[in-house]
CSV table of C-alpha atoms (C1' of nucleotides) in Angstrom, one decimal:
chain,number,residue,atom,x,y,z
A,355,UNK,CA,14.4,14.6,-10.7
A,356,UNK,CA,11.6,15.9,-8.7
A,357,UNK,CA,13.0,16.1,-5.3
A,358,UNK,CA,14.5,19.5,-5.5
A,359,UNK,CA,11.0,20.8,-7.4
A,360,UNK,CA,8.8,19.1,-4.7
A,361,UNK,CA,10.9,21.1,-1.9
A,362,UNK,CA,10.3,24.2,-4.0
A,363,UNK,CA,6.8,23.9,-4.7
A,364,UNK,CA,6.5,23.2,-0.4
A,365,UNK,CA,8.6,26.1,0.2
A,366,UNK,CA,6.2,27.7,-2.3
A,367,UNK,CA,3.4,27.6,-0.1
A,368,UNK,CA,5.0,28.7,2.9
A,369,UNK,CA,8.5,29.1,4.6
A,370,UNK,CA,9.3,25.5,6.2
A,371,UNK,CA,12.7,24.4,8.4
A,372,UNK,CA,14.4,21.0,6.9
A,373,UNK,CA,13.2,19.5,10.1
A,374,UNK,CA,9.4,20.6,8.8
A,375,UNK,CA,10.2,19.9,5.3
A,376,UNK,CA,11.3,16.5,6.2
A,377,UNK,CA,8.1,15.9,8.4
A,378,UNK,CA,5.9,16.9,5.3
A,379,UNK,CA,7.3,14.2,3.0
A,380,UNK,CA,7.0,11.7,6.1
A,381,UNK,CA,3.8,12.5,7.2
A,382,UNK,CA,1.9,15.4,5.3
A,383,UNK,CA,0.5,15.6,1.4
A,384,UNK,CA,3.8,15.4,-0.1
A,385,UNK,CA,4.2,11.6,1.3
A,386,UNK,CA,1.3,11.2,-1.2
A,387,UNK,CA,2.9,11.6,-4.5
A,388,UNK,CA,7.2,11.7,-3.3
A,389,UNK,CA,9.0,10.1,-0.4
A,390,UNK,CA,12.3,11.3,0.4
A,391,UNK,CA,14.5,10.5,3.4
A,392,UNK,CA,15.2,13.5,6.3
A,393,UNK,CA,18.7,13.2,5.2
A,394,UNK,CA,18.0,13.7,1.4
A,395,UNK,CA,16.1,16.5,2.7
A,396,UNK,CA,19.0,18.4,4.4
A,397,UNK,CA,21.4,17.4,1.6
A,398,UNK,CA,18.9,19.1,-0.8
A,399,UNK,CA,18.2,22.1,0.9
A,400,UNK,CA,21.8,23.3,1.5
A,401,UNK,CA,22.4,22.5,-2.5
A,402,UNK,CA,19.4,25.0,-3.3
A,403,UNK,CA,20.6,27.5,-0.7
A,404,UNK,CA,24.3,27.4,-2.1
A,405,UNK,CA,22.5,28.0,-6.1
A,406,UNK,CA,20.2,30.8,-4.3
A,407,UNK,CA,17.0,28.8,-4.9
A,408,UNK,CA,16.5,29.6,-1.4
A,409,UNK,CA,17.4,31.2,1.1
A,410,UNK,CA,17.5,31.1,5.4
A,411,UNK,CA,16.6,32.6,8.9
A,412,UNK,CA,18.5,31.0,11.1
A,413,UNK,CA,16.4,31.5,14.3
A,414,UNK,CA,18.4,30.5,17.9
A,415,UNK,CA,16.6,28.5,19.9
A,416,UNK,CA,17.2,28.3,24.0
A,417,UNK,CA,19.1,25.0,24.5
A,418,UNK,CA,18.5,23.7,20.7
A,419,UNK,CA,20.4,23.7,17.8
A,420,UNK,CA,19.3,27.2,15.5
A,421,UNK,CA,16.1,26.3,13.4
A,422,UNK,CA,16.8,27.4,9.5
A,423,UNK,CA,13.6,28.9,8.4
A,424,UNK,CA,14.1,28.6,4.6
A,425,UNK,CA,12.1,30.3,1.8
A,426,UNK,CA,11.8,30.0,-1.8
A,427,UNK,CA,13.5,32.8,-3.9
A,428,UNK,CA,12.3,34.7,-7.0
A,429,UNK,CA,15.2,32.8,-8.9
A,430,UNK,CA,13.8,29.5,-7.1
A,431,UNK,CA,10.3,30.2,-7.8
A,432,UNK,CA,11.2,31.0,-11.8
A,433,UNK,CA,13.0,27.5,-11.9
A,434,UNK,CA,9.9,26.0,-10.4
A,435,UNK,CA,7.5,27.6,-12.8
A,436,UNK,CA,9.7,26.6,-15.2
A,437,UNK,CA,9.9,23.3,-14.6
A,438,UNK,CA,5.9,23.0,-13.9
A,439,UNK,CA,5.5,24.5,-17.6
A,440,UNK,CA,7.3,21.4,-19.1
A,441,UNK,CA,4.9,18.0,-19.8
A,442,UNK,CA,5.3,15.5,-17.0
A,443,UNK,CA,6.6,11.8,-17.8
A,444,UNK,CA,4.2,8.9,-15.8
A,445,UNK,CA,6.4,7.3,-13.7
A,446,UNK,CA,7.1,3.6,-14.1
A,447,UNK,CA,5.3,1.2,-11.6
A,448,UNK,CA,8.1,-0.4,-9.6
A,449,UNK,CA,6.2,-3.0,-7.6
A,450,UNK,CA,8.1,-5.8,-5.8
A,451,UNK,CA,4.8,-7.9,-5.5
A,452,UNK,CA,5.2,-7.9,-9.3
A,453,UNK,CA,7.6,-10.3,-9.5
A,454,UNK,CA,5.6,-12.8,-7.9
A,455,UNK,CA,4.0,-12.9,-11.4
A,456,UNK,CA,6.6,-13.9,-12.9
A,457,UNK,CA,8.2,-16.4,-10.2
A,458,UNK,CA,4.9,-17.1,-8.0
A,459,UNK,CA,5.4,-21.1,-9.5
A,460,UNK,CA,8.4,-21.2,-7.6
A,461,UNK,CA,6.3,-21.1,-4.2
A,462,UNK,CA,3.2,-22.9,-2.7
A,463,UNK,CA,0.7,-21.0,-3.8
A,464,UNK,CA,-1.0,-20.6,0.1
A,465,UNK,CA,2.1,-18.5,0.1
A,466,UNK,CA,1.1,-16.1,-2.7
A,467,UNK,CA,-2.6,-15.9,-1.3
A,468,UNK,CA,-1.2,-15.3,2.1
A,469,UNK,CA,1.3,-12.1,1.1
A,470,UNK,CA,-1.8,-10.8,-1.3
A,471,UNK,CA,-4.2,-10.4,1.7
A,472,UNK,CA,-0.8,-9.1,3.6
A,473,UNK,CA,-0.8,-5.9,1.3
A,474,UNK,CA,-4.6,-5.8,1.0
A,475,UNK,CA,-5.0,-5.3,4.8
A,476,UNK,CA,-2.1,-2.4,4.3
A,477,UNK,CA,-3.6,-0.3,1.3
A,478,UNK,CA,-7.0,-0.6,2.9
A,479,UNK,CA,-5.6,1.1,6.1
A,480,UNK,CA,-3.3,3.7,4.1
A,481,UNK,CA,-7.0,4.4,2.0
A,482,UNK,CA,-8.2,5.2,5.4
A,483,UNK,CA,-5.7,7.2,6.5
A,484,UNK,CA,-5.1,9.5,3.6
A,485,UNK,CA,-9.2,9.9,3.6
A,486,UNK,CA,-8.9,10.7,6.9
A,487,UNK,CA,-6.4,13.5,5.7
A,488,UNK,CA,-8.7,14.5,2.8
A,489,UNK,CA,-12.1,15.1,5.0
A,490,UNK,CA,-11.7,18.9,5.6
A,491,UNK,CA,-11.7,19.3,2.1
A,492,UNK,CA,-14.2,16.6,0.9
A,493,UNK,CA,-16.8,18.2,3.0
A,494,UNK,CA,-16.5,21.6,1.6
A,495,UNK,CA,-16.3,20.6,-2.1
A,496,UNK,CA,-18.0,23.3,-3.9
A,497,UNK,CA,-16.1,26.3,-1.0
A,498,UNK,CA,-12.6,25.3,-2.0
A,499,UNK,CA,-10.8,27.7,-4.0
A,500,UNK,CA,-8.5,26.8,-6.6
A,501,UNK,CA,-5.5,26.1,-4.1
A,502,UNK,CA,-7.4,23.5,-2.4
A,503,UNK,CA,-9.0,22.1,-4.6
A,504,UNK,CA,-5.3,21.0,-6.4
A,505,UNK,CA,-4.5,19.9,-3.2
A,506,UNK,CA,-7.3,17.9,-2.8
A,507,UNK,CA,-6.8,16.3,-6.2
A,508,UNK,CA,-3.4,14.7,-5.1
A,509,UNK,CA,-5.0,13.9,-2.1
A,510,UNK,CA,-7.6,12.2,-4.0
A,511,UNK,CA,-5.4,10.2,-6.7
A,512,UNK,CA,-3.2,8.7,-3.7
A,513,UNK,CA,-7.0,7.4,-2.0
A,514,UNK,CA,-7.6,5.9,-5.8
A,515,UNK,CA,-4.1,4.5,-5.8
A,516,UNK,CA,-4.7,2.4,-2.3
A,517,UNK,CA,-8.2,1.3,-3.5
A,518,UNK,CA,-7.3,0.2,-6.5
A,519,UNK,CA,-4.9,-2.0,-4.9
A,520,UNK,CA,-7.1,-3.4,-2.7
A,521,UNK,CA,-9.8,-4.3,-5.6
A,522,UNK,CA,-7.1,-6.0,-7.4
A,523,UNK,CA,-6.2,-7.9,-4.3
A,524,UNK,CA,-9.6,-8.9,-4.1
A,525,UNK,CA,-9.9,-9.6,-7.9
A,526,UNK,CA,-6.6,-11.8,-7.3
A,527,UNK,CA,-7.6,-13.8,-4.2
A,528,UNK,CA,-10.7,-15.1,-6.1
A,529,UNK,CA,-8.7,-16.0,-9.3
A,530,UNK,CA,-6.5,-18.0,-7.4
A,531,UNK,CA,-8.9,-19.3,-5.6
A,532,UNK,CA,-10.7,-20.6,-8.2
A,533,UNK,CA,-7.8,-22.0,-10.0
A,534,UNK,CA,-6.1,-24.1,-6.9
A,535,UNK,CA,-9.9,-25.4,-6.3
A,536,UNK,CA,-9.9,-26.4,-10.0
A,537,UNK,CA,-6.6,-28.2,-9.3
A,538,UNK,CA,-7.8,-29.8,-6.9
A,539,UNK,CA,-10.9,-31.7,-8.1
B,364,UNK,CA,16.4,-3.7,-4.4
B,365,UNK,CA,14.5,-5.8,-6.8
B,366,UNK,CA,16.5,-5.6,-10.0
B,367,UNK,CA,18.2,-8.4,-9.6
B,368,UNK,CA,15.5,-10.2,-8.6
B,369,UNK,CA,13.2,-9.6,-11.1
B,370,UNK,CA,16.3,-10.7,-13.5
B,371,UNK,CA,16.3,-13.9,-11.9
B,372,UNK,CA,12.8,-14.6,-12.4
B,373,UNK,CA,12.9,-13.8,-15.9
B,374,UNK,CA,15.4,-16.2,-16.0
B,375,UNK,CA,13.6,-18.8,-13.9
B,376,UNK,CA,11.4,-18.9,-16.7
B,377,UNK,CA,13.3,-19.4,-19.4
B,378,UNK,CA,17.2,-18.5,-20.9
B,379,UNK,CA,17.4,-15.1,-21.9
B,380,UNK,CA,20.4,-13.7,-23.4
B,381,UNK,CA,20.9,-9.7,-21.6
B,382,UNK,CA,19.3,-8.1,-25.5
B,383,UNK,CA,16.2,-10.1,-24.5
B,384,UNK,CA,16.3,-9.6,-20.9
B,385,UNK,CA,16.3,-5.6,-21.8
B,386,UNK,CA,13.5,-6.1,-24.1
B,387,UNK,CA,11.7,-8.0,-21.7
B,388,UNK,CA,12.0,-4.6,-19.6
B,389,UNK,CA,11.2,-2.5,-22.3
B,390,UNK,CA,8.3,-4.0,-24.1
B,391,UNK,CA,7.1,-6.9,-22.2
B,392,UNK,CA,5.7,-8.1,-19.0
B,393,UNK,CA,8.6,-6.7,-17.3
B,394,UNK,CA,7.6,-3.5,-18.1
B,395,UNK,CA,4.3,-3.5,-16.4
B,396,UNK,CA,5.8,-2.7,-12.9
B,397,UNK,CA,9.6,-2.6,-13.4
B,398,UNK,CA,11.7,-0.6,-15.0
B,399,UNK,CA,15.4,-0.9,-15.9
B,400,UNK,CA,17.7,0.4,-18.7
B,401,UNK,CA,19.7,-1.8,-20.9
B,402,UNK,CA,22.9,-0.7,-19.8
B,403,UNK,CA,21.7,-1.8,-15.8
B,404,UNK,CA,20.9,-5.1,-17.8
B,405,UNK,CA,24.2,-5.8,-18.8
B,406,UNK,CA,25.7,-4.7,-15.4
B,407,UNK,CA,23.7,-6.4,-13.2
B,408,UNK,CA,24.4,-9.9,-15.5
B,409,UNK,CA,27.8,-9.6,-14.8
B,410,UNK,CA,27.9,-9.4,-11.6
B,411,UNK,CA,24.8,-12.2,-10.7
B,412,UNK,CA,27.8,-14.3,-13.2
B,413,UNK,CA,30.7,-13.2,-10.4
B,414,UNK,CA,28.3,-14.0,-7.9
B,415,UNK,CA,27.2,-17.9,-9.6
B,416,UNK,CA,23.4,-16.8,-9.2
B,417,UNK,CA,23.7,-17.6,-13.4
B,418,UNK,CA,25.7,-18.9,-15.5
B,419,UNK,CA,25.8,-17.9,-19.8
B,420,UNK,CA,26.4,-20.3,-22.7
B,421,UNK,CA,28.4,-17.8,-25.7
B,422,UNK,CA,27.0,-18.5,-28.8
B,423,UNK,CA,29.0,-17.8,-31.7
B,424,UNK,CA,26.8,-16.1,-34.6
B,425,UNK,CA,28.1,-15.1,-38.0
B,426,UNK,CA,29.1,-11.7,-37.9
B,427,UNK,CA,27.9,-10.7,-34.9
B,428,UNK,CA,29.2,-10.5,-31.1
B,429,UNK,CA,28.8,-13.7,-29.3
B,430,UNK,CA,25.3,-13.9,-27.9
B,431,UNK,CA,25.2,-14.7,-24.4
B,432,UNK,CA,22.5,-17.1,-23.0
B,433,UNK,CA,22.1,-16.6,-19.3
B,434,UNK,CA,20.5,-19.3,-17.2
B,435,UNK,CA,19.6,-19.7,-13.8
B,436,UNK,CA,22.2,-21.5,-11.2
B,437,UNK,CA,20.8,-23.6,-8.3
B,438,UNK,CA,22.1,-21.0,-6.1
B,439,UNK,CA,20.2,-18.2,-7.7
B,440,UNK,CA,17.0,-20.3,-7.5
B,441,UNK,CA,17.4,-20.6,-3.6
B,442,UNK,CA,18.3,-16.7,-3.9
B,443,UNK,CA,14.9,-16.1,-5.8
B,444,UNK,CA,12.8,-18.0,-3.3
B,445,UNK,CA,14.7,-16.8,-0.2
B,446,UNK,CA,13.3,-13.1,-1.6
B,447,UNK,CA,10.1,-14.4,-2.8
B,448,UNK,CA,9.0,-15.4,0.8
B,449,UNK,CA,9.4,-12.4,2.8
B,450,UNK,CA,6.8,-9.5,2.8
B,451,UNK,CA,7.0,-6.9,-0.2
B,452,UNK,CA,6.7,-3.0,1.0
B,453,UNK,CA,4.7,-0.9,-0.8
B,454,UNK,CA,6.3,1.4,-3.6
B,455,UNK,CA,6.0,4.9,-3.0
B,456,UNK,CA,4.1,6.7,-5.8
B,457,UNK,CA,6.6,9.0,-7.0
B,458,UNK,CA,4.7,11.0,-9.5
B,459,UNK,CA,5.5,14.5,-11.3
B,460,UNK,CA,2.1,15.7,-11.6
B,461,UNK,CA,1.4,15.8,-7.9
B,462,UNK,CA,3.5,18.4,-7.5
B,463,UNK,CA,1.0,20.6,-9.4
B,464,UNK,CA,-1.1,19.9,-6.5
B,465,UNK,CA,1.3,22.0,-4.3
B,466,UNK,CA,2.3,24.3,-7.0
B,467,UNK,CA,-0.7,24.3,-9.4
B,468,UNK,CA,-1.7,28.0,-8.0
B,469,UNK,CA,1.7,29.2,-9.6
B,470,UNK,CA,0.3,28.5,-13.3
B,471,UNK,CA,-2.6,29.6,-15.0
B,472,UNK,CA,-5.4,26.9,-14.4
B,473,UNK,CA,-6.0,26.5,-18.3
B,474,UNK,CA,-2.1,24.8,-18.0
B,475,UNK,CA,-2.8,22.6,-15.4
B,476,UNK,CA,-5.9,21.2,-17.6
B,477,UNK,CA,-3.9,20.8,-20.5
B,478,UNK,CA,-1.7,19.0,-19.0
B,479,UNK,CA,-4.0,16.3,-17.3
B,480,UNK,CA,-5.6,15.7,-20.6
B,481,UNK,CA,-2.4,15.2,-22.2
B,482,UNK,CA,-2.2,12.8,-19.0
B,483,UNK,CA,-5.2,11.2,-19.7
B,484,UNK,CA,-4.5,10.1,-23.2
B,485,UNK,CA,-1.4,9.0,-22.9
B,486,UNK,CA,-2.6,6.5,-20.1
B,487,UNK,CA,-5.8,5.4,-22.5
B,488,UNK,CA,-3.5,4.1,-24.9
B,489,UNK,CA,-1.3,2.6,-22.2
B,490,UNK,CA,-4.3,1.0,-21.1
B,491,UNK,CA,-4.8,-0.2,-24.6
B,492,UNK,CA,-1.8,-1.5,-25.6
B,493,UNK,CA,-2.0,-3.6,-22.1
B,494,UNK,CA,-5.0,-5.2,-22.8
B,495,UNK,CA,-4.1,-6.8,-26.2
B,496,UNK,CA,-1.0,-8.2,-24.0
B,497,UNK,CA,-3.5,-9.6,-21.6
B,498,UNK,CA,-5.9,-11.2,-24.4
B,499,UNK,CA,-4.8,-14.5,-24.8
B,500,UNK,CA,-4.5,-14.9,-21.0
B,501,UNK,CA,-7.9,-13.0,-20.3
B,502,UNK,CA,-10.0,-15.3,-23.2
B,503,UNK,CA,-8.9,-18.6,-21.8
B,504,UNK,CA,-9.6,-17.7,-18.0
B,505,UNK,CA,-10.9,-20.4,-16.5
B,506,UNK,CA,-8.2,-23.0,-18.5
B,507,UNK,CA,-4.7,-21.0,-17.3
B,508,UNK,CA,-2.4,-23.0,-15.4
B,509,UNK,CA,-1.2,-21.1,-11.9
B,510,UNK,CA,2.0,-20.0,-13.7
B,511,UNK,CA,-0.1,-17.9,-16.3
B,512,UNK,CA,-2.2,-16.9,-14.1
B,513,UNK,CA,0.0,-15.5,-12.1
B,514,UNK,CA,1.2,-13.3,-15.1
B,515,UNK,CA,-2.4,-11.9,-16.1
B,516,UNK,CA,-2.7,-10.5,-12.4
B,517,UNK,CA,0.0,-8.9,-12.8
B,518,UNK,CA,-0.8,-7.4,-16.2
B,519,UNK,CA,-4.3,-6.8,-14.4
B,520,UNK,CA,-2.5,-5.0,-12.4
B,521,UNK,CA,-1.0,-2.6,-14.6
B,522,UNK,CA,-4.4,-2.3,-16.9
B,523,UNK,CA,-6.1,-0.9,-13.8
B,524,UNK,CA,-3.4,1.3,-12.5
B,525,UNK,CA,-3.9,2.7,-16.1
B,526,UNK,CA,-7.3,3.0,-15.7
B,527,UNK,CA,-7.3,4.2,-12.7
B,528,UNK,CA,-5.1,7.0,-13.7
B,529,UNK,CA,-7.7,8.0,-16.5
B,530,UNK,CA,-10.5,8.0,-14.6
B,531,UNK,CA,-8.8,10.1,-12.3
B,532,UNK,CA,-8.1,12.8,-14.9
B,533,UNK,CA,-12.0,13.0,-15.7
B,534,UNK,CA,-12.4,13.5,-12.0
B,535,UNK,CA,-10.1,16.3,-11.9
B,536,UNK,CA,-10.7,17.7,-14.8
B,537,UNK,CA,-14.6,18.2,-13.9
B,538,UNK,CA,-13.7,19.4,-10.6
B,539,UNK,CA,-11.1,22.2,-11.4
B,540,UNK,CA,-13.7,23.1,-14.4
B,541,UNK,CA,-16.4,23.3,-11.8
B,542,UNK,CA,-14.7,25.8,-9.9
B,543,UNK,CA,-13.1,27.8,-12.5
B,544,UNK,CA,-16.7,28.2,-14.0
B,545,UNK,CA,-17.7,29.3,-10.4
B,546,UNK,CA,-15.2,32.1,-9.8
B,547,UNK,CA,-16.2,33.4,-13.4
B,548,UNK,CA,-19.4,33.7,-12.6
C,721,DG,C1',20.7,5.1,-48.4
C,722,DA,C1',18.6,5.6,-43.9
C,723,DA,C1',16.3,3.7,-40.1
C,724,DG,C1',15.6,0.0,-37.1
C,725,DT,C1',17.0,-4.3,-34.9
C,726,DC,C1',20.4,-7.4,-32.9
C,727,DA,C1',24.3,-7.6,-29.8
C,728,DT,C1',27.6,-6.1,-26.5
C,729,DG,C1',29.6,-3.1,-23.3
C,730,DT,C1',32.3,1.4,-20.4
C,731,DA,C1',32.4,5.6,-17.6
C,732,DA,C1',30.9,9.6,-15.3
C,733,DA,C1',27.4,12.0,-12.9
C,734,DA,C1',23.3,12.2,-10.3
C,735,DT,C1',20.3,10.2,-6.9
C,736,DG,C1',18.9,7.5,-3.1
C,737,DT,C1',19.7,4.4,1.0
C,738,DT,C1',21.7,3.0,5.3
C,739,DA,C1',24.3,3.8,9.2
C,740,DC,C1',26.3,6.9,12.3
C,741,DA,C1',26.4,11.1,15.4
C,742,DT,C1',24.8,14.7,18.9
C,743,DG,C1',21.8,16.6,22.3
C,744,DA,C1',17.9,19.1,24.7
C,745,DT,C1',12.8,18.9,25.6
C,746,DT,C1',8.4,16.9,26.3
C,747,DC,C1',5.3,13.2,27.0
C,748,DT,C1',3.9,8.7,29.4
D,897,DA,C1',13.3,6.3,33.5
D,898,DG,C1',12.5,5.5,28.8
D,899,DA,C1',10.4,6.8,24.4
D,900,DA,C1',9.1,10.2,21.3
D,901,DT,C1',9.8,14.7,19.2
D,902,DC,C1',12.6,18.6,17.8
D,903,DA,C1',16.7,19.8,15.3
D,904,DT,C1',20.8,19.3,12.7
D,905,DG,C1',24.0,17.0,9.9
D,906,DT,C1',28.3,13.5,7.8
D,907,DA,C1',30.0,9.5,5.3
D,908,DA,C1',29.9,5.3,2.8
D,909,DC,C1',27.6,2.7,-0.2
D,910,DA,C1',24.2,1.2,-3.7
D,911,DT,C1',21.5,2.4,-7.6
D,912,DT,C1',20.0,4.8,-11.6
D,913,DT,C1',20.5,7.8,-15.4
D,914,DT,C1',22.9,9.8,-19.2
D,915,DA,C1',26.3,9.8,-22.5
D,916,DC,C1',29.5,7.4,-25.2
D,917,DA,C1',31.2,3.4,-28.2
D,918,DT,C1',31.2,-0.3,-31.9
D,919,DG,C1',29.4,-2.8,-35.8
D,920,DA,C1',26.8,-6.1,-38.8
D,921,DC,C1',22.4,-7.4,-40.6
D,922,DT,C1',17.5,-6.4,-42.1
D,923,DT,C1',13.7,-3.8,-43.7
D,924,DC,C1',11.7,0.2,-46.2
DNA sequence: GAAGTCATGTAAAATGTTACATGATTCT
DNA sequence: AGAATCATGTAACATTTTACATGACTTC
C-alpha cells in the first residue's frame, strides 16, 4: 500500500494540512502517479499521527475550524526510507476500455469507434495539462538540481502515459477502420 | 467496478470453468489490463450465479472436485452490454516508483538508478512475452475478423504501455546521470 | 519424492468508495 | 444570491489482499 508512503514522502518535502494534502493528490504532482479521495486522506493522516509517523500544529483560525499543520517525524521519515529502499512491484493496468476487447462484438462497432475517440480527446487534454504543469522545469533542464529533476521525471512519465494513449487511439481508429471498410465491400 | 464485468466477457466468449477464468487473469489476455486473484474469481462466480447473470453445468471428473462450467445467462448478456455502452473513466496510474519522484532526495541517487534499471528490464521482458501473445493476431492483420481485432488492440495496448515504460527508464536514466555528472564536476 | 497443475473454496484484515454532515469566507 | 474554496470529519458499504484449507493427478 502506497497511500500512507505517498502522504510521507509529501509531508517529506514540506509540512502540509489534510486539507492541502488532499488538494495535492487532486490537483498537484501526486495526482500523477496516486489518487486518493479527501476522506482517505483524513482517515490516513490521523492513523499516522496515532503510530507517531507524524505529528500536528493545530493552528486556530478566526471563524474556521483549527488548521492541523502536520509534519513528518524522524520515526516517519525512517519508515519511508525504508520502504523506498525495498524494489517496487509495476502495478497492473486496470483499464475498463479493455474489456471492450474482449466483448466489443457484442456492440455496433460505430459504438466502439465512437468511445475510442471519447478517451482520445480526454488524454490529449490531460497531456496538455500535465505539460502545462511540467514547463517551469522543462525550460530549465540542465539548472534543475537533483530534487527537481525527480520531480520532473514523474511529471514526465504521467505526459508519456496520456500520449501513449492517444497514439494507440489513433493506431486503433485506423485498424478498425480499415476492417469495417473491408467488411463492407 | 469492472470485475464482474470483465468475468462476463470472458464468458461471453466462451464457457470457462472459475480455474480457467483465474488463469485467464493470470496468464492471458485478461491479464493485459486487469487484474484479479483466484480467490476474487471464485467469489464473484458465486454471487453473478445468485444473481442469474450465469449459470454452471458440474461436471463430475474422476477423482477430482466437480468442475464447474460457467456460462453466460441472457440476463448477464443485457448486463454486459448495458456496461459496455456508457463512457469508460480513465484509470488512475497508481505507481510505486513515482513516489521516488517526491522522495528520491531521501536516498542516495546511485539507488534510485538501480532501481529504474531493474524497472526497465523487467518491463523489456514484459514487453516480450506480450508480443509472442500478439503474433498470430499481428501476422494475419489485414485477414482478422472484428472480434480478433478487437483483442490485438488491446494487447497493443499493453505492448506499448510496456514500451513506453522502457523508454521512459532510458529517459530518466540519462537525465539523472546528466546531472549527477554535472554536480561532480 | 518433490514440484507443479487442476480444482474448489472460507475467513479475516486492509483498503477504497460513496454518501452524509457542518459551517465560514471569498469570488462572480 | 449562489457557487466555489477552505477546513474538518463519520459511517456504511464494496472491494481487494493475505492467509488458510484440501486433495488427487502429472511431470521431472
Amino acid at each position: 500500500m502506497a497511500l500512507k508512503h505517498t502522504i510521507l514522502a509529501f509531508l517529506s518535502r514540506q509540512p502540509l494540512s489534510g486539507y492541502e494534502v488532499a488538494k495535492e493528490f487532486a490537483e498537484g504532482f501526486g495526482g500523477c502517479f496516486w489518487k486518493a479521495s479527501q476522506q482517505q486522506v483524513y482517515a490516513e493522516l490521523s492513523k499516522l499521527e496515532k503510530q507517531d509517523r507524524v505529528i500536528y500544529e493545530a493552528i486556530p483560525q478566526p471563524g474556521r475550524l483549527d488548521k492541523k499543520i502536520y509534519s513528518i517525524t524522524a520515526k516517519g521519515q525512517e519508515e519511508l526510507i525504508d520502504w523506498l529502499t525495498q524494489p517496487t512491484e509495476p502495478t497492473a493496468i486496470r483499464e475498463d476500455l479493455g474489456v471492450i476487447g474482449l466483448a466489443g462484438h457484442l456492440v455496433p462497432s460505430q459504438m466502439v469507434v465512437r468511445e475510442i475517440e471519447r478517451r482520445q480527446k480526454l488524454h490529449r487534454e490531460m497531456a496538455q495539462h500535465l505539460k502545462k504543469m511540467d514547463e517551469h522545469f522543462a525550460k530549465n533542464l540542465d539548472l534543475l538540481e537533483l530534487k527537481d529533476l525527480y520531480m520532473h521525471l514523474v511529471i514526465r512519465r504521467a505526459i508519456r502515459y496520456q500520449e501513449d494513449w492517444v497514439a494507440w487511439c489513433d493506431e486503433s481508429l485506423k485498424a478498425i477502420n480499415r476492417v469495417v471498410d473491408n467488411l463492407e465491400d
